[in-house]
Short mmCIF file of C-alpha atoms in Angstrom, two decimals:
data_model
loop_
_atom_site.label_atom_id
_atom_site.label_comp_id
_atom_site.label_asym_id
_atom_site.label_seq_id
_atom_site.Cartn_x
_atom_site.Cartn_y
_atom_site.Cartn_z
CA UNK W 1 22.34 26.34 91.06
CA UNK W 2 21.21 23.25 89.06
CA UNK W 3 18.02 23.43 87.65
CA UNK W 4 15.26 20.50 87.60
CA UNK W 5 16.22 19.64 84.59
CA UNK W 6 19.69 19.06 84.72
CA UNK W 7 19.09 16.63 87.65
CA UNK W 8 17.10 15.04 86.05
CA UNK W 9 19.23 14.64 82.59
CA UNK W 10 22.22 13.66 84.82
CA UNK W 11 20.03 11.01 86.26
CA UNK W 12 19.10 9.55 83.37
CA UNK W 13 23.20 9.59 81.81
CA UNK W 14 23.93 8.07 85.41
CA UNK W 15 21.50 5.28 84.57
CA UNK W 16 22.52 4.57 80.99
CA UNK W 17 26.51 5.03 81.93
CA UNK W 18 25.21 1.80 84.89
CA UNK W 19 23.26 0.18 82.14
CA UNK W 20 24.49 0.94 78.60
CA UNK W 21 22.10 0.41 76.11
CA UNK W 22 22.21 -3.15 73.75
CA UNK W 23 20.99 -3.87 70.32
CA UNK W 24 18.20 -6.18 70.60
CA UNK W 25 16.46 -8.09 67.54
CA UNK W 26 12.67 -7.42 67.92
CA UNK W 27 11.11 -10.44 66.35
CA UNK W 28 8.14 -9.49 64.51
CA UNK W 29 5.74 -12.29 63.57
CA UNK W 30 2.80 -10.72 63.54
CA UNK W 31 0.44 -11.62 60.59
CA UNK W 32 1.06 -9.81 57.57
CA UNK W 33 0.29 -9.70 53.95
CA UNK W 34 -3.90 -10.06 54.30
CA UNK W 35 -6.26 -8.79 50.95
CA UNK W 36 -9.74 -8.40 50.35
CA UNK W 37 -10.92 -8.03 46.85
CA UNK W 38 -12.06 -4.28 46.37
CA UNK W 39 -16.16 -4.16 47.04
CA UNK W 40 -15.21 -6.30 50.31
CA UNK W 41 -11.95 -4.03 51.72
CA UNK W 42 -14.26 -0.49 50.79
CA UNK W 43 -17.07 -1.96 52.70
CA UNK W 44 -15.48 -2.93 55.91
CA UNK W 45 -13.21 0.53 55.39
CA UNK W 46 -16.70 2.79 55.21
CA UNK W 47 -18.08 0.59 57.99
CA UNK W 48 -15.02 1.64 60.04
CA UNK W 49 -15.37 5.35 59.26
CA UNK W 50 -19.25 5.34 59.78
CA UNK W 51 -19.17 3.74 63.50
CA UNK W 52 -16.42 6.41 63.98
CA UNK W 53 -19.08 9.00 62.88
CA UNK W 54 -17.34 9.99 60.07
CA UNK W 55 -19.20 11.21 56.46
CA UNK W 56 -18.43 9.11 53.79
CA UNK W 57 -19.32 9.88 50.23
CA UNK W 58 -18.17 7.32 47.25
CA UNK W 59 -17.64 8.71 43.99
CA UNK W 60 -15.30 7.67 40.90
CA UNK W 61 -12.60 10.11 40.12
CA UNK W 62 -14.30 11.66 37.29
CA UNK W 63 -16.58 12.64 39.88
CA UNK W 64 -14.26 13.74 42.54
CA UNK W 65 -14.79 17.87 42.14
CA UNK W 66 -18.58 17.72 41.77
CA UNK W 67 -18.60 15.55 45.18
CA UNK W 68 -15.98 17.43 46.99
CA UNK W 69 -17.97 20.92 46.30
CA UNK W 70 -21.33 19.23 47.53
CA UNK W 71 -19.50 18.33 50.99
CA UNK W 72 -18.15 21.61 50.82
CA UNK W 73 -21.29 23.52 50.23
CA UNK W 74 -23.84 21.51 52.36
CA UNK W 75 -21.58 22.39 55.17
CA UNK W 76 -21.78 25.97 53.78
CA UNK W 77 -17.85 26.39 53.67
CA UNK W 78 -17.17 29.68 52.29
CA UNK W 79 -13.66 29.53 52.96
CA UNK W 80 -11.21 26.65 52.59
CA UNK W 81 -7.50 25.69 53.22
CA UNK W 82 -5.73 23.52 50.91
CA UNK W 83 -2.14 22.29 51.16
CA UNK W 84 0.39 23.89 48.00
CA UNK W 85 0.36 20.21 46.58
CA UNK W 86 -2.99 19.75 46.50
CA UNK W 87 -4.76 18.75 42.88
CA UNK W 88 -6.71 21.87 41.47
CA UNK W 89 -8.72 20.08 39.46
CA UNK W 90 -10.44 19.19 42.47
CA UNK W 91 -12.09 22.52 43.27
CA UNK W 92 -12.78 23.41 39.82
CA UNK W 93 -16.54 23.30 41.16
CA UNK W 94 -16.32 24.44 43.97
CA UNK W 95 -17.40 28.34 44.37
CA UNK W 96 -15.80 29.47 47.32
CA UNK W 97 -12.35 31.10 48.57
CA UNK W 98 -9.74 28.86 48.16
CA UNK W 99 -6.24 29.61 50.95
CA UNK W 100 -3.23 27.89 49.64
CA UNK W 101 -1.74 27.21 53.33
CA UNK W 102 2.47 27.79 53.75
CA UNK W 103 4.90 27.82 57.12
CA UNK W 104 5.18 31.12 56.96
CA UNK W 105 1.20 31.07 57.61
CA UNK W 106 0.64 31.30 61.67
CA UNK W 107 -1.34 28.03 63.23
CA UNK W 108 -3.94 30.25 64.84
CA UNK W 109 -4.94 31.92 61.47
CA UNK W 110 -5.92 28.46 60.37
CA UNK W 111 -9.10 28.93 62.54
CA UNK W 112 -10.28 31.61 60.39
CA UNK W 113 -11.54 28.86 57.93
CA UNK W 114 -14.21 27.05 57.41
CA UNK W 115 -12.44 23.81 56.36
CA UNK W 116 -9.50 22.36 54.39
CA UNK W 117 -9.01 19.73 51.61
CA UNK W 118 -6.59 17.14 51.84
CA UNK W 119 -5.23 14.12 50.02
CA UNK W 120 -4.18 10.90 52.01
CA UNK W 121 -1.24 8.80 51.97
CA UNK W 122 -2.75 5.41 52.69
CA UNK W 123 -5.59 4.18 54.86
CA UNK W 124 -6.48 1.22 56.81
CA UNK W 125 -9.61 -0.95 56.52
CA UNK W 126 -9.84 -2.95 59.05
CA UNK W 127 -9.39 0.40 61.87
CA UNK W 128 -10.93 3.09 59.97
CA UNK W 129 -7.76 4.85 59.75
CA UNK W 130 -6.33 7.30 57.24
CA UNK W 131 -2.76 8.14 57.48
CA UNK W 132 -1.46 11.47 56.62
CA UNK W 133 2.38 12.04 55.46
CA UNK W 134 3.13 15.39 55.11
CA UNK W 135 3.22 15.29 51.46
CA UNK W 136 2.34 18.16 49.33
CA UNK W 137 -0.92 17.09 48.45
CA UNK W 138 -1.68 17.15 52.28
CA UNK W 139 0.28 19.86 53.66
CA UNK W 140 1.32 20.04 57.28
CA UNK W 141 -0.39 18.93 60.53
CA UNK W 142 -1.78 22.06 61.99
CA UNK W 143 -3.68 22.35 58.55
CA UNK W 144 -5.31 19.39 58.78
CA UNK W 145 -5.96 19.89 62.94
CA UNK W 146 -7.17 23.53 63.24
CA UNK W 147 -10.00 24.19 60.65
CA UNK W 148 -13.30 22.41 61.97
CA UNK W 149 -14.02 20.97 58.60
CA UNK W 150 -11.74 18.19 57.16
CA UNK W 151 -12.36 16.77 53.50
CA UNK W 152 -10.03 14.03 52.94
CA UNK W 153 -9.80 12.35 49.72
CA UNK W 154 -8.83 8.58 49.42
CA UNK W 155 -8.32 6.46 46.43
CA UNK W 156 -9.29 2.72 47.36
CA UNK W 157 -6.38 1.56 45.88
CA UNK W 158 -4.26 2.94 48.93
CA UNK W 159 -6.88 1.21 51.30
CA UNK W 160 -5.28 -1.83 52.71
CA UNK W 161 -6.77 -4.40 54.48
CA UNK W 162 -4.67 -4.74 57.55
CA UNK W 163 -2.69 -2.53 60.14
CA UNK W 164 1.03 -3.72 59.30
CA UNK W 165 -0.47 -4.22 55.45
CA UNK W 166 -0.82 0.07 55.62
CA UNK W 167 2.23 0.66 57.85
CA UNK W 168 4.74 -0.95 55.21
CA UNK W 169 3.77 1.31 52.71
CA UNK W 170 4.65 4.78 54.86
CA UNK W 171 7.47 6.08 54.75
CA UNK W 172 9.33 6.17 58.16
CA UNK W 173 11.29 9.18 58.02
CA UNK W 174 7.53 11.29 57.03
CA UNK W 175 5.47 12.84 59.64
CA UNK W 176 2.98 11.01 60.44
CA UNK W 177 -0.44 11.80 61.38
CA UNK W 178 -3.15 8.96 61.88
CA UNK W 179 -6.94 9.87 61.80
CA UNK W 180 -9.68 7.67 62.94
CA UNK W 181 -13.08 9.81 62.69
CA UNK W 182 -13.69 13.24 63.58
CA UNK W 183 -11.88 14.47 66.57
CA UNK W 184 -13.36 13.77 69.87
CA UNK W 185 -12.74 13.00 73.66
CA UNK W 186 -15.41 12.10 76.35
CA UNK W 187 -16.02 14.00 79.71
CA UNK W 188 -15.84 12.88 83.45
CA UNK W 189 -19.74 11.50 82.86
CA UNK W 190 -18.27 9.76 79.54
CA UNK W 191 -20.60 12.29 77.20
CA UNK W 192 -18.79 12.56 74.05
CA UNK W 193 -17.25 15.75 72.67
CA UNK W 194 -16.39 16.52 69.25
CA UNK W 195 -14.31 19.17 67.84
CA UNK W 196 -11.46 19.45 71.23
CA UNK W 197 -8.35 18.48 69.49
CA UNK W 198 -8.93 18.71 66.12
CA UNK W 199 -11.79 19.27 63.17
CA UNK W 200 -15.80 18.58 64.82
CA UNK W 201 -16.10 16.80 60.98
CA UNK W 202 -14.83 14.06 59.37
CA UNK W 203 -15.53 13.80 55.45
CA UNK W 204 -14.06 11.06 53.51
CA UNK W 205 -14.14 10.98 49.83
CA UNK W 206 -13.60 7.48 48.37
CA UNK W 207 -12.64 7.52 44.56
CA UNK W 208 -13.30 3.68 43.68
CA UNK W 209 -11.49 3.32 40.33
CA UNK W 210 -8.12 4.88 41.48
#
């Protein structure tokens, strides 16, 4: 008997067998190569993040472990995820239990924490969004999606001004994740919801002079 599936695959090879693909040249002439000096591209970049209703804290990176443990604590995390890549240096003031996430870690035991600490790969100033490659210093996607708590650092010098200004400096082979605010969705009477498909807060720590 064939299954729902393999009609539907057969379908589709029927179709492309009809209609074989072609190589077409995507022109691509959208504007590209836009800067703002630094005060200008942080401002419209914490902007973004605040009307998203993300927490934004500023801080040079001298400064970066004494900020990250204040987010930490006045959120009264106890008990934090951090990717294996992650710089140590900085939690050095932070108090708490630090959980070096790996694979061999299950998704659902993610929940047990009470937030995680990332780095970012680049960010985006004129959206508000921070772009997450899978690097070591920010681990894999279900880190960064289960724990209710994200604290994302970002060094303004990966801030760029424009969409295709950020995309061109990502990697395209890297998992991607793209995050614009605090996770949230609205219901049938268009109330917002925070916290249904990923962490309730958003905490963004810029380091200005990296």
């Amino acid at each position: 008997m064939t299954t729902a599936r393999e009609t539907v695959l057969g379908r589709i090879r029927d179709a492309l067998a009809l209609a074989p693909v072609q190589d077409t040249t995507v022109r691509r002439a959208y504007r590209t190569g836009r800067s703002l000096p630094d005060d200008e591209r942080l401002a419209l970049f914490t902007d973004r993040l605040v009307d998203y209703k993300a927490q934004v804290h500023t801080c040079t990176a001298d400064r970066t472990a004494q900020v990250v443990a204040e987010v930490l604590r006045e959120r009264g995390a106890q008990r934090i995820g951090v990717p294996a890549g992650l710089d140590a240096a900085w939690l050095d003031a932070y108090g708490g239990e630090v959980q070096q996430d790996s694979v061999g870690i299950p998704a659902p035991r993610l929940d047990a924490l009470d937030g995680v600490v990332t780095a970012s790969a680049v960010s985006c100033a004129e959206t508000g969004t921070i772009f997450l490659d899978g690097s070591p210093d920010q681990g894999r996607r279900a880190l960064s999606l289960v724990p209710d708590l994200h604290v994302c650092v970002v060094d303004l010098s990966t801030v760029e001004t424009g969409v295709p200004e950020a995309v061109a400096r990502l990697v395209p082979e890297r998992p991607t994740t793209l995050i614009s605010g605090p996770s949230a969705t609205s219901d049938i009477e268009l109330e917002r919801v925070e916290g249904v498909h990923g962490p309730r807060t958003l905490a963004v720590v810029i380091r200005t002079d990296v």
